[in-house]
């Protein structure tokens, strides 16, 4: 009589290792795994021990069955239950509680036995069910070999290397992978939709430390043994094929248990926008204490193939045992449910043989998962081929697989092609369905492998910055103490021939994908080389042409060769802001002084180039005291003085101002070229620095007038050279021209106002009188006609305002004793 055992416990308990040893100790045996990937992985292990001739692999899409095979690695669905063997092992037996596949595992639990021994592996939550359904079972529980600890929330950008980030949709996986590529250099991808070959390639990418991060769905939770230190959850809910639901604590534990292997401890936590895991669930995961499974899924296997309706009836018959429940229709049952409604199918299925064949066709796996009706139509087509022709036509298979034999397309396109080719790979394993099945199976396998490789290459291309990851890998794991660093004259930096970054100005630029900690690491490697390069860079800057220097007026930054090197701040006066070097940690103090001297020289030259006549006037020592006073005031105010504040100037001073291209107008004294684009933007920069205004609104000088708003700083607007006229502001030079024109027209007598006289300033009827007043004109409103008077109303008149000039102060010959000047005079005489 067979001995039935269960080896149960959390992940990382060595259950599978023990089971394989037990399997190979018998002369023959079968082990069933929940995934094709696991079946293939353990098949390879068994081949190394027992040899290729003695080991078989049976999955839905692949059969390797040598004539002398004694040991078989299979998926649970594909297990050959009719082959008598000494030992049978079923892995992840707790999947009996899975709504989609549970009935398969339950069937193996109840009916699949080895001649001498049967072993079930899985989580200990299945213990109560096992004891009720298999009373004679011997149960062994095993503790985890290492601890698993919750460490709370960690930002995505702060997650440590050798970490797996778990999401539950392709959209989330791709979005996180893009972020990790930018921040960390790259990552590997594990999803259930990947083919085993692609998944293995992605695992190798991670295991070989070419990347330090793994982005995965819950496909990571089943038996994938990888070097993961930490599991970070992006979400705690998933779509299970029917609805969105929260993960069960046991599911979180299954995934989190992938952290830490052997005796090495692991951690798990949350990241991104994942909700907090409750203390109760954390305690259950850390102590491996979960609610036991009370019911498992079951489907009747005592089937009546008289016709499709009786078959469907027996498949949906409920169990008499309360522990066994029927779940949602699985894929094969959905196919049958759809096809029994098809008149053509029902009319054909008139015998047990045809009904059995129909059921076999309904069990073709739906790898594409794009809709049950679509897949049911494929099943119907295969069924009709087999009924009418006795086999699937080879020209039809060839046509279908050749449509998939293309490597172009994005990741999702390649995944869809892979899912499709897996269906045809499954069909070609059926010897009685396909003539020359071995040939066609080889053809489908070849296309699957090419598509898998193309998918892997696409994933690497999209989610791995190969250059950055190779560099970090080289620097991190290289046994060399000092890597050879070189810097070209252009500032390009290479380590052992690998381009790593560049120096632009005095800023060391690395790719955005390299994280802060990695930047510090790389900087240490190349610090000495950069220090040697700095004097050369300083020498270039000192002797470079002024054209290589530019000012960013928005950010208030001076750039050299398009690289920011200094920040402008408020200085001692309007035209001389302070200059603060950026990234000066790499520059010695003596070189900093040289750079600052050169930048001050550039700024001085720039001011003089844009305002040459004004600075020439300042440099002229022969100017009169009145002119020097005006020039000094202009210098302090950045080139504009509003004339309401000043007495009348002498004719000689006005003549000298005109000589220096300084306009003496009705509203202000200002430098004439102040509203040219370069001069205007420089002055705006200097003014906002001097006034210490953050984020000021910059009005373009190309427009002559603007409407005012409540948020407009009218004081700043005036200082920038705009005349405020109620609802409008007008550029100062335009306002001067309008005032001159209108005063000239109204010099002798009041004149009628015409719209054209204020062009190019926009005309607003309700603003015209305030506008004329701001232009120092006196508008005269037309009187309203009385009842007795007739005719059109009088037009708006304008006339010149007579301004009383303030008399100059005459020389005072007699000073009173308490006059300040007399007091000062006596003080000076007493000192001498």
Coordinates of C-alpha atoms in Angstrom, one line a residue, residues 85 173 188 416 436 537-538 550 556:
X85 CA 5.6 4.8 -11.0
X173 CA 5.1 47.1 -14.4
X188 CA 14.7 42.8 -15.4
X416 CA 0.6 38.3 -28.4
X436 CA 4.5 14.8 -39.1
X537 CA 39.6 74.3 -17.9
X538 CA 40.3 77.5 -16.0
X550 CA 26.0 84.2 -22.1
X556 CA 20.0 84.9 -13.6

